[in-house]
C-alpha cells in the first residue's frame, strides 16, 4: 500500500476561472494535492452562470459541485474533496499581502487578485509548493514574473501532437503488383494479402504502390478486407488528390458515422463535407452546417453594430460561399441548382452558428461542424453524445489554427477527438495536405 504523502509533499494548486470554464470537474483532477479557489474566481463564475453556451453550463455545474462538497461546512476552511485519494479544497478571500500585484502591474484587475491569492499562499504556506493553474498564457507569464510557479491545465491534453499527423492515411510500397491487380479486378481482397502481420486500424486509408502500378484502398474492419477506393463525384464536386478521394469516401460511406477532416485553409474540408451531404440528401431529414462563433479581436458580438443577423453574417459567410460554389457548378435552369435553393427555403439545409443548434435533437441529420478546433473537448463530446438514429457527424478544422485564447493545439476539441476515437469502427479521420484553391493560395500556405 503506497505511503500517504505528508503535508510538505502535498502541493497547493490555485485554480483560475479559465480552468473551471474549460472543465467544471477540474477540481477533482489533482490527485492527493490540495486545491484553492480564490473568491475572485467565484465572483467571475457568477457572471457566467446565465446563458446556454458551454462555459455557462460549466460555471453552473461547478457552483453546484462546490455547494454539494461544502454541505454545512465553511468553505474558507480546508474541506475534504470526495474520495480517499483526494486532497482538500478551500475558497480564499481577498488577502492583504506585502507584495500586491495590483500595485506592481499598475492596475486593479481580477487577474491580479488571483495572483495575490497565490502570493498569499506562498507567504503563509512556506513549506509547501504553490502552483497557479490557468489556461490564460498571459496570466501564467505574469505569475512567473512574480516568482509564482504556473502551469497550464494538462488533463485531457494530447501528449504527442505529431502522432495525429500519422493518423488515418498510410503509404505501402514494394507491394506485389499481382496483388494490386487482384484488388482492381475484385474490388475487395483479404487484408492479410496486403497488410500481412501489420496492425489493422479501423477505416484506415492506404496508398499502395508497386514498381508497376498503384491503387487507393481502405481497410474495412467489419469484413477484415482491403477495398479499392475509386474517385467519386459528389454533387458535381470531384476530388483532386488522393486525400480528398479518401475524405469523400468516408463522407459517403454509410457505415462510418463519425468523420474528422484536418487540413489548412484551402484544402477543401468544408466543400467536400457539404458536397457529400448534398449527394446523400435523400438519406437524411436535414443537413446542418454549423460553426462556433469566435468573436473578432476577442470582442463579444454584442459590441458589434446592427441586429443579430447582421452581426452573425460575417461568421457564416464562408459556409455560404461553399454552398454557392457547389450551386454554381450547375446552370440556374438545372434541377440541381434549383434543389439547393429549395432546400434552403424549406430548411432542409440549415447554415447556422453552433450555439443556435446546441440543444436541438440531431436524429436523422447529416451534421457538419466547421472550425471544430475552436471547440473544447467537452463541446465535442456533447455534440456527439446527442446524436440519434441515422445521424452522421463530420468535424472539419485545422488544429494548428486556434482562434480562441484558452485552447491550443493539444487541448482543443478536434485534437481530442482524433486522439481518443482513432481506430474505432464507426470513425474515420483524414488529413488533407494539399491546397486546391489556387497556385497563389498554395504559395501563401507553403512560403509565407
Short mmCIF file of C-alpha atoms in Angstrom, two decimals:
data_model
loop_
_atom_site.label_atom_id
_atom_site.label_comp_id
_atom_site.label_asym_id
_atom_site.label_seq_id
_atom_site.Cartn_x
_atom_site.Cartn_y
_atom_site.Cartn_z
CA UNK A 1 0.00 0.00 0.00
CA UNK A 2 1.55 3.37 -1.00
CA UNK A 3 2.62 5.70 1.79
CA UNK A 4 0.33 8.73 2.28
CA UNK A 5 2.08 11.95 1.38
CA UNK A 6 2.95 14.36 4.20
CA UNK A 7 1.63 17.93 4.22
CA UNK A 8 5.01 19.13 2.96
CA UNK A 9 4.89 16.79 -0.03
CA UNK A 10 1.33 17.73 -0.98
CA UNK A 11 1.16 20.70 -3.33
CA UNK A 12 -1.37 23.52 -3.34
CA UNK A 13 -2.94 24.27 -6.73
CA UNK A 14 -4.64 27.64 -7.19
CA UNK A 15 -7.25 27.45 -9.96
CA UNK A 16 -8.03 30.31 -12.34
CA UNK A 17 -11.54 30.88 -13.75
CA UNK A 18 -10.40 29.73 -17.21
CA UNK A 19 -9.68 26.23 -15.89
CA UNK A 20 -13.15 25.84 -14.38
CA UNK A 21 -14.87 27.17 -17.52
CA UNK A 22 -12.83 24.63 -19.52
CA UNK A 23 -13.83 21.71 -17.24
CA UNK A 24 -16.05 22.13 -14.19
CA UNK A 25 -14.79 18.84 -12.75
CA UNK A 26 -11.17 20.05 -12.83
CA UNK A 27 -11.11 20.46 -9.03
CA UNK A 28 -11.20 16.64 -8.76
CA UNK A 29 -8.18 16.05 -11.03
CA UNK A 30 -5.27 16.96 -8.75
CA UNK A 31 -4.82 13.57 -7.05
CA UNK A 32 -4.00 13.88 -3.34
CA UNK A 33 -2.96 17.54 -3.59
CA UNK A 34 -4.97 20.48 -2.23
CA UNK A 35 -6.90 22.99 -4.34
CA UNK A 36 -7.59 26.66 -3.63
CA UNK A 37 -10.30 28.71 -5.33
CA UNK A 38 -9.76 32.49 -4.94
CA UNK A 39 -13.02 34.29 -4.10
CA UNK A 40 -12.45 36.36 -7.25
CA UNK A 41 -12.97 33.19 -9.30
CA UNK A 42 -16.38 32.62 -7.68
CA UNK A 43 -17.29 36.24 -8.45
CA UNK A 44 -16.32 35.75 -12.11
CA UNK A 45 -18.24 32.48 -12.32
CA UNK A 46 -21.33 34.29 -11.05
CA UNK A 47 -21.19 36.43 -14.21
CA UNK A 48 -21.05 33.31 -16.40
CA UNK A 49 -23.83 31.27 -14.81
CA UNK A 50 -26.61 32.60 -17.09
CA UNK A 51 -26.71 31.54 -20.75
CA UNK A 52 -26.76 28.49 -23.00
CA UNK A 53 -23.11 28.28 -24.04
CA UNK A 54 -20.85 25.52 -22.75
CA UNK A 55 -19.00 27.98 -20.50
CA UNK A 56 -22.32 28.86 -18.81
CA UNK A 57 -23.03 25.17 -18.23
CA UNK A 58 -19.53 24.64 -16.77
CA UNK A 59 -19.95 27.62 -14.42
CA UNK A 60 -23.33 26.37 -13.14
CA UNK A 61 -22.09 22.81 -12.68
CA UNK A 62 -19.02 23.93 -10.74
CA UNK A 63 -21.08 26.13 -8.39
CA UNK A 64 -23.43 23.20 -7.71
CA UNK A 65 -20.46 20.87 -7.15
CA UNK A 66 -18.86 23.26 -4.68
CA UNK A 67 -22.14 23.64 -2.79
CA UNK A 68 -22.52 19.85 -2.61
CA UNK A 69 -18.94 19.36 -1.39
CA UNK A 70 -19.22 22.08 1.24
CA UNK A 71 -22.61 20.97 2.65
CA UNK A 72 -22.78 22.58 6.12
CA UNK A 73 -19.05 23.44 6.29
CA UNK A 74 -17.50 26.93 5.96
CA UNK A 75 -15.71 26.96 2.60
CA UNK A 76 -12.93 29.33 3.72
CA UNK A 77 -11.63 26.37 5.79
CA UNK A 78 -9.98 23.28 4.31
CA UNK A 79 -12.73 20.86 3.26
CA UNK A 80 -12.11 17.29 2.03
CA UNK A 81 -12.75 16.50 -1.62
CA UNK A 82 -14.71 13.29 -2.15
CA UNK A 83 -12.60 10.14 -2.17
CA UNK A 84 -9.79 8.70 -0.05
CA UNK A 85 -7.16 9.58 -2.65
CA UNK A 86 -8.24 13.23 -2.93
CA UNK A 87 -6.92 16.26 -1.07
CA UNK A 88 -8.80 19.23 0.36
CA UNK A 89 -10.13 22.48 -1.06
CA UNK A 90 -10.87 25.92 0.27
CA UNK A 91 -12.03 29.29 -1.01
CA UNK A 92 -9.53 32.05 -0.27
CA UNK A 93 -10.85 35.53 0.48
CA UNK A 94 -9.01 38.58 -0.88
CA UNK A 95 -5.88 38.68 1.30
CA UNK A 96 -3.59 41.53 2.37
CA UNK A 97 -0.06 40.90 1.11
CA UNK A 98 3.32 42.53 1.45
CA UNK A 99 3.52 42.18 -2.35
CA UNK A 100 0.45 43.43 -4.22
CA UNK A 101 0.07 42.51 -7.90
CA UNK A 102 -2.38 45.38 -8.46
CA UNK A 103 0.34 47.86 -7.48
CA UNK A 104 3.13 46.04 -9.33
CA UNK A 105 1.21 45.95 -12.62
CA UNK A 106 -0.34 49.39 -12.09
CA UNK A 107 -3.96 48.32 -12.47
CA UNK A 108 -6.62 46.67 -10.32
CA UNK A 109 -7.88 43.61 -12.19
CA UNK A 110 -9.39 40.26 -11.28
CA UNK A 111 -6.31 38.53 -12.70
CA UNK A 112 -4.15 40.47 -10.26
CA UNK A 113 -6.41 39.49 -7.35
CA UNK A 114 -5.92 35.84 -8.32
CA UNK A 115 -2.15 36.42 -8.38
CA UNK A 116 -2.44 37.98 -4.92
CA UNK A 117 -4.14 34.81 -3.68
CA UNK A 118 -1.19 32.72 -4.91
CA UNK A 119 1.30 35.18 -3.36
CA UNK A 120 -0.54 34.98 -0.03
CA UNK A 121 -0.33 31.19 -0.03
CA UNK A 122 3.39 31.33 -0.80
CA UNK A 123 3.87 33.54 2.28
CA UNK A 124 1.63 31.57 4.64
CA UNK A 125 2.37 28.01 3.43
CA UNK A 126 6.16 28.31 3.22
CA UNK A 127 6.77 24.55 3.48
CA UNK A 128 4.55 23.70 0.53
CA UNK A 129 4.81 24.24 -3.21
CA UNK A 130 2.11 26.60 -4.54
CA UNK A 131 1.21 26.35 -8.24
CA UNK A 132 -1.16 28.61 -10.17
CA UNK A 133 -3.11 26.67 -12.82
CA UNK A 134 -4.52 28.71 -15.70
CA UNK A 135 -5.47 28.33 -19.39
CA UNK A 136 -4.56 32.02 -19.79
CA UNK A 137 -0.98 32.23 -21.10
CA UNK A 138 -0.64 35.91 -20.17
CA UNK A 139 -1.68 35.24 -16.57
CA UNK A 140 0.86 32.42 -16.36
CA UNK A 141 3.59 34.78 -17.62
CA UNK A 142 2.62 37.42 -15.05
CA UNK A 143 2.72 34.76 -12.33
CA UNK A 144 6.22 33.69 -13.34
CA UNK A 145 7.36 37.32 -13.25
CA UNK A 146 6.31 37.32 -9.58
CA UNK A 147 8.17 34.02 -9.00
CA UNK A 148 4.94 32.04 -8.71
CA UNK A 149 5.00 28.56 -10.24
CA UNK A 150 2.42 28.50 -13.02
CA UNK A 151 1.15 25.67 -15.25
CA UNK A 152 -1.46 25.02 -17.90
CA UNK A 153 -4.28 22.63 -17.03
CA UNK A 154 -2.92 19.41 -18.51
CA UNK A 155 -5.80 16.93 -18.02
CA UNK A 156 -7.09 15.75 -21.39
CA UNK A 157 -4.22 17.31 -23.33
CA UNK A 158 -2.79 15.37 -26.24
CA UNK A 159 0.74 14.38 -25.24
CA UNK A 160 2.24 13.89 -28.68
CA UNK A 161 0.61 16.03 -31.35
CA UNK A 162 2.92 14.60 -34.02
CA UNK A 163 1.10 11.26 -33.71
CA UNK A 164 -2.05 12.91 -35.05
CA UNK A 165 -0.14 13.72 -38.23
CA UNK A 166 0.16 10.00 -38.97
CA UNK A 167 -3.44 9.06 -38.22
CA UNK A 168 -5.80 7.89 -40.94
CA UNK A 169 -3.58 7.51 -44.03
CA UNK A 170 -0.66 5.18 -44.72
CA UNK A 171 1.71 4.51 -47.61
CA UNK A 172 2.65 0.97 -48.59
CA UNK A 173 5.45 0.46 -51.11
CA UNK A 174 7.03 -2.52 -52.84
CA UNK A 175 3.75 -4.42 -52.85
CA UNK A 176 3.45 -7.37 -55.26
CA UNK A 177 1.92 -5.96 -58.50
CA UNK A 178 -0.25 -9.06 -58.89
CA UNK A 179 -1.97 -8.32 -55.56
CA UNK A 180 -2.75 -4.78 -56.74
CA UNK A 181 -4.16 -6.27 -59.93
CA UNK A 182 -6.37 -8.59 -57.88
CA UNK A 183 -7.67 -5.59 -55.93
CA UNK A 184 -8.53 -3.84 -59.18
CA UNK A 185 -10.29 -6.92 -60.53
CA UNK A 186 -12.32 -7.92 -57.47
CA UNK A 187 -12.63 -4.56 -55.65
CA UNK A 188 -12.08 -6.31 -52.30
CA UNK A 189 -9.49 -8.82 -51.07
CA UNK A 190 -8.41 -10.34 -47.74
CA UNK A 191 -6.45 -7.81 -45.71
CA UNK A 192 -3.62 -10.24 -44.92
CA UNK A 193 -2.64 -10.31 -48.60
CA UNK A 194 -1.55 -6.68 -48.33
CA UNK A 195 -1.09 -5.98 -44.62
CA UNK A 196 0.40 -9.32 -43.60
CA UNK A 197 1.09 -9.10 -39.85
CA UNK A 198 0.81 -5.30 -39.71
CA UNK A 199 -1.62 -3.85 -37.19
CA UNK A 200 -5.10 -3.24 -38.59
CA UNK A 201 -6.54 0.23 -37.95
CA UNK A 202 -10.27 0.61 -38.46
CA UNK A 203 -11.22 2.61 -41.56
CA UNK A 204 -7.60 3.47 -42.34
CA UNK A 205 -6.78 4.57 -45.88
CA UNK A 206 -3.81 3.39 -47.92
CA UNK A 207 -1.85 4.47 -50.96
CA UNK A 208 -0.47 1.13 -52.20
CA UNK A 209 2.37 1.08 -54.72
CA UNK A 210 4.50 -1.41 -56.60
CA UNK A 211 7.12 -0.82 -59.25
CA UNK A 212 4.45 -1.22 -61.94
CA UNK A 213 1.17 0.05 -60.54
CA UNK A 214 -0.63 1.66 -57.62
CA UNK A 215 -4.08 1.72 -56.04
CA UNK A 216 -6.02 3.58 -53.36
CA UNK A 217 -7.58 1.34 -50.70
CA UNK A 218 -9.26 1.29 -47.33
CA UNK A 219 -9.42 -1.25 -44.52
CA UNK A 220 -12.94 -2.44 -43.73
CA UNK A 221 -12.86 -3.61 -40.08
CA UNK A 222 -16.19 -5.44 -40.27
CA UNK A 223 -15.15 -7.66 -43.17
CA UNK A 224 -11.41 -7.63 -42.39
CA UNK A 225 -10.81 -6.77 -46.04
CA UNK A 226 -8.97 -4.20 -48.12
CA UNK A 227 -11.32 -2.43 -50.51
CA UNK A 228 -10.42 -0.39 -53.57
CA UNK A 229 -11.25 3.32 -53.26
CA UNK A 230 -12.36 4.92 -56.52
CA UNK A 231 -12.74 8.61 -57.22
CA UNK A 232 -16.38 9.54 -56.85
CA UNK A 233 -18.17 12.75 -57.75
CA UNK A 234 -20.49 14.30 -55.16
CA UNK A 235 -22.91 16.92 -56.44
CA UNK A 236 -20.51 17.67 -59.28
CA UNK A 237 -17.54 18.15 -56.91
CA UNK A 238 -14.67 15.85 -57.90
CA UNK A 239 -11.72 15.05 -55.61
CA UNK A 240 -8.43 16.45 -56.90
CA UNK A 241 -5.98 14.28 -54.96
CA UNK A 242 -5.75 11.01 -53.04
CA UNK A 243 -6.52 12.57 -49.65
CA UNK A 244 -9.66 14.28 -50.96
CA UNK A 245 -10.70 10.97 -52.51
CA UNK A 246 -10.31 9.29 -49.11
CA UNK A 247 -12.23 12.07 -47.35
CA UNK A 248 -15.15 11.85 -49.76
CA UNK A 249 -15.17 8.05 -49.43
CA UNK A 250 -15.52 8.37 -45.65
CA UNK A 251 -18.21 11.05 -46.00
CA UNK A 252 -20.24 8.88 -48.40
CA UNK A 253 -19.71 5.60 -46.51
CA UNK A 254 -22.95 4.86 -44.62
CA UNK A 255 -21.17 2.51 -42.23
CA UNK A 256 -18.94 5.31 -40.94
CA UNK A 257 -20.97 7.58 -38.64
CA UNK A 258 -18.25 9.95 -37.43
CA UNK A 259 -15.59 11.62 -39.59
CA UNK A 260 -12.92 14.21 -38.80
CA UNK A 261 -11.09 16.09 -41.55
CA UNK A 262 -7.96 18.02 -40.66
CA UNK A 263 -6.23 20.44 -43.02
CA UNK A 264 -5.09 24.00 -43.57
CA UNK A 265 -7.21 26.61 -45.34
CA UNK A 266 -7.97 25.81 -48.96
CA UNK A 267 -7.63 22.03 -48.77
CA UNK A 268 -11.36 21.53 -49.37
CA UNK A 269 -12.52 20.25 -45.97
CA UNK A 270 -15.87 22.03 -45.77
CA UNK A 271 -16.54 21.87 -49.50
CA UNK A 272 -16.18 18.07 -49.61
CA UNK A 273 -18.29 17.62 -46.47
CA UNK A 274 -21.10 19.78 -47.87
CA UNK A 275 -20.95 18.18 -51.33
CA UNK A 276 -21.10 14.72 -49.73
CA UNK A 277 -24.06 15.77 -47.61
CA UNK A 278 -25.96 17.08 -50.65
CA UNK A 279 -25.24 13.86 -52.51
CA UNK A 280 -26.90 11.93 -49.64
CA UNK A 281 -29.72 14.44 -49.03
CA UNK A 282 -32.42 11.79 -49.57
CA UNK A 283 -30.99 9.65 -46.75
CA UNK A 284 -31.37 12.31 -44.05
CA UNK A 285 -34.17 14.56 -42.82
CA UNK A 286 -31.92 17.64 -42.67
CA UNK A 287 -28.39 18.85 -43.31
CA UNK A 288 -26.92 21.09 -40.61
CA UNK A 289 -23.79 23.09 -41.33
CA UNK A 290 -22.58 24.93 -38.25
CA UNK A 291 -19.53 26.61 -36.82
CA UNK A 292 -18.65 28.12 -33.45
CA UNK A 293 -18.70 31.89 -33.17
CA UNK A 294 -15.24 33.17 -32.26
CA UNK A 295 -15.60 36.97 -31.94
CA UNK A 296 -13.08 39.04 -33.86
CA UNK A 297 -10.43 40.76 -31.70
CA UNK A 298 -11.92 38.86 -28.73
CA UNK A 299 -14.93 41.20 -28.71
CA UNK A 300 -18.32 39.72 -27.99
CA UNK A 301 -20.80 40.04 -30.86
CA UNK A 302 -22.89 42.26 -28.58
CA UNK A 303 -20.36 45.03 -29.17
CA UNK A 304 -20.81 44.91 -32.92
CA UNK A 305 -23.33 47.24 -34.62
CA UNK A 306 -26.59 46.03 -36.19
CA UNK A 307 -29.19 43.36 -35.43
CA UNK A 308 -28.30 39.76 -34.63
CA UNK A 309 -28.46 38.64 -38.28
CA UNK A 310 -26.06 41.32 -39.49
CA UNK A 311 -23.72 40.55 -36.59
CA UNK A 312 -23.57 36.85 -37.45
CA UNK A 313 -23.33 37.18 -41.24
CA UNK A 314 -19.53 37.71 -41.28
CA UNK A 315 -19.04 34.44 -39.35
CA UNK A 316 -21.39 32.39 -41.53
CA UNK A 317 -20.33 33.84 -44.91
CA UNK A 318 -17.56 31.26 -45.55
CA UNK A 319 -20.13 28.48 -45.22
CA UNK A 320 -22.49 30.19 -47.66
CA UNK A 321 -19.54 30.66 -50.03
CA UNK A 322 -19.01 26.89 -50.12
CA UNK A 323 -22.70 26.33 -50.85
CA UNK A 324 -22.68 28.93 -53.63
CA UNK A 325 -19.56 27.31 -55.14
CA UNK A 326 -21.32 23.95 -55.31
CA UNK A 327 -24.50 25.52 -56.67
CA UNK A 328 -22.54 27.34 -59.37
CA UNK A 329 -21.31 24.02 -60.75
CA UNK A 330 -24.74 23.94 -62.40
CA UNK A 331 -26.76 26.32 -64.55
CA UNK A 332 -29.61 28.20 -62.93
CA UNK A 333 -32.02 26.19 -65.03
CA UNK A 334 -30.63 22.86 -63.81
CA UNK A 335 -32.70 20.96 -61.27
CA UNK A 336 -29.62 20.51 -59.04
CA UNK A 337 -29.20 24.30 -58.82
CA UNK A 338 -32.84 24.78 -58.00
CA UNK A 339 -32.83 21.93 -55.49
CA UNK A 340 -30.26 23.72 -53.31
CA UNK A 341 -32.37 26.91 -53.26
CA UNK A 342 -35.44 24.82 -52.41
CA UNK A 343 -33.63 23.01 -49.57
CA UNK A 344 -32.51 26.31 -48.01
CA UNK A 345 -36.02 27.81 -48.28
CA UNK A 346 -37.62 24.72 -46.75
CA UNK A 347 -34.90 24.49 -44.04
CA UNK A 348 -33.83 21.06 -45.25
CA UNK A 349 -30.37 22.65 -45.38
CA UNK A 350 -29.59 24.86 -42.40
CA UNK A 351 -26.48 27.03 -42.01
CA UNK A 352 -26.28 28.49 -38.50
CA UNK A 353 -23.92 29.29 -35.62
CA UNK A 354 -23.30 26.21 -33.48
CA UNK A 355 -24.84 27.92 -30.43
CA UNK A 356 -28.20 28.11 -32.26
CA UNK A 357 -28.20 24.38 -32.93
CA UNK A 358 -26.97 23.31 -29.49
CA UNK A 359 -29.80 21.73 -27.54
CA UNK A 360 -31.74 20.56 -30.59
CA UNK A 361 -32.35 16.93 -31.42
CA UNK A 362 -29.89 15.64 -34.00
CA UNK A 363 -31.67 12.47 -35.11
CA UNK A 364 -31.78 11.61 -38.82
CA UNK A 365 -29.44 14.52 -39.58
CA UNK A 366 -26.21 14.97 -41.54
CA UNK A 367 -24.35 17.31 -39.19
CA UNK A 368 -21.23 19.20 -40.33
CA UNK A 369 -19.26 21.13 -37.69
CA UNK A 370 -16.79 23.54 -39.26
CA UNK A 371 -13.78 25.08 -37.45
CA UNK A 372 -14.01 22.33 -34.82
CA UNK A 373 -10.55 23.23 -33.48
CA UNK A 374 -12.23 26.17 -31.71
CA UNK A 375 -14.37 23.82 -29.62
CA UNK A 376 -13.45 22.42 -26.21
CA UNK A 377 -13.27 18.65 -25.73
CA UNK A 378 -16.46 18.89 -23.67
CA UNK A 379 -18.30 20.64 -26.50
CA UNK A 380 -17.25 17.95 -28.99
CA UNK A 381 -18.35 15.24 -26.57
CA UNK A 382 -21.71 16.98 -26.03
CA UNK A 383 -22.39 17.18 -29.78
CA UNK A 384 -21.58 13.52 -30.40
CA UNK A 385 -23.45 12.29 -27.33
CA UNK A 386 -26.66 13.87 -28.63
CA UNK A 387 -26.60 12.01 -31.94
CA UNK A 388 -29.76 9.98 -32.52
CA UNK A 389 -30.64 7.26 -35.01
CA UNK A 390 -29.39 7.74 -38.57
CA UNK A 391 -27.16 10.70 -37.75
CA UNK A 392 -23.76 11.28 -39.29
CA UNK A 393 -21.36 13.90 -37.93
CA UNK A 394 -18.42 15.46 -39.77
CA UNK A 395 -15.92 17.62 -37.88
CA UNK A 396 -13.61 19.78 -40.00
CA UNK A 397 -10.83 22.13 -38.97
CA UNK A 398 -7.14 22.86 -38.57
CA UNK A 399 -5.65 22.00 -35.17
CA UNK A 400 -2.80 24.45 -35.85
CA UNK A 401 -5.13 27.44 -36.37
CA UNK A 402 -6.73 28.14 -32.98
CA UNK A 403 -8.76 31.35 -32.73
CA UNK A 404 -9.83 31.18 -29.09
CA UNK A 405 -7.48 32.23 -26.26
CA UNK A 406 -7.84 29.28 -23.85
CA UNK A 407 -7.31 26.44 -26.33
CA UNK A 408 -4.17 25.26 -28.07
CA UNK A 409 -3.01 22.56 -30.47
CA UNK A 410 -3.02 19.93 -27.73
CA UNK A 411 -6.19 20.84 -25.81
CA UNK A 412 -8.77 21.72 -28.48
CA UNK A 413 -11.76 19.52 -29.20
CA UNK A 414 -10.67 18.40 -32.67
CA UNK A 415 -7.28 17.13 -31.46
CA UNK A 416 -9.01 15.45 -28.52
CA UNK A 417 -11.46 13.70 -30.85
CA UNK A 418 -8.76 12.45 -33.25
CA UNK A 419 -6.65 11.13 -30.38
CA UNK A 420 -9.41 9.45 -28.38
CA UNK A 421 -11.57 7.90 -31.11
CA UNK A 422 -8.92 6.68 -33.58
CA UNK A 423 -9.27 3.01 -34.54
CA UNK A 424 -12.99 2.89 -33.68
CA UNK A 425 -15.06 1.03 -36.31
CA UNK A 426 -17.58 3.90 -36.59
CA UNK A 427 -14.90 6.55 -37.09
CA UNK A 428 -12.57 7.70 -39.87
CA UNK A 429 -10.02 10.51 -39.94
CA UNK A 430 -8.41 12.12 -42.96
CA UNK A 431 -5.72 14.77 -43.13
CA UNK A 432 -5.88 16.90 -46.28
CA UNK A 433 -2.37 18.01 -47.19
CA UNK A 434 -2.56 19.83 -50.50
CA UNK A 435 -4.27 23.18 -51.01
CA UNK A 436 -6.58 23.15 -54.02
CA UNK A 437 -7.84 26.74 -54.19
CA UNK A 438 -5.13 28.08 -56.49
CA UNK A 439 -1.39 28.22 -57.00
CA UNK A 440 -1.42 31.64 -55.34
CA UNK A 441 -3.15 30.24 -52.23
CA UNK A 442 -0.64 27.39 -52.12
CA UNK A 443 2.18 29.94 -52.22
CA UNK A 444 0.78 31.57 -49.07
CA UNK A 445 0.45 28.24 -47.21
CA UNK A 446 3.87 26.97 -48.26
CA UNK A 447 6.10 30.05 -48.16
CA UNK A 448 4.58 32.79 -46.02
#
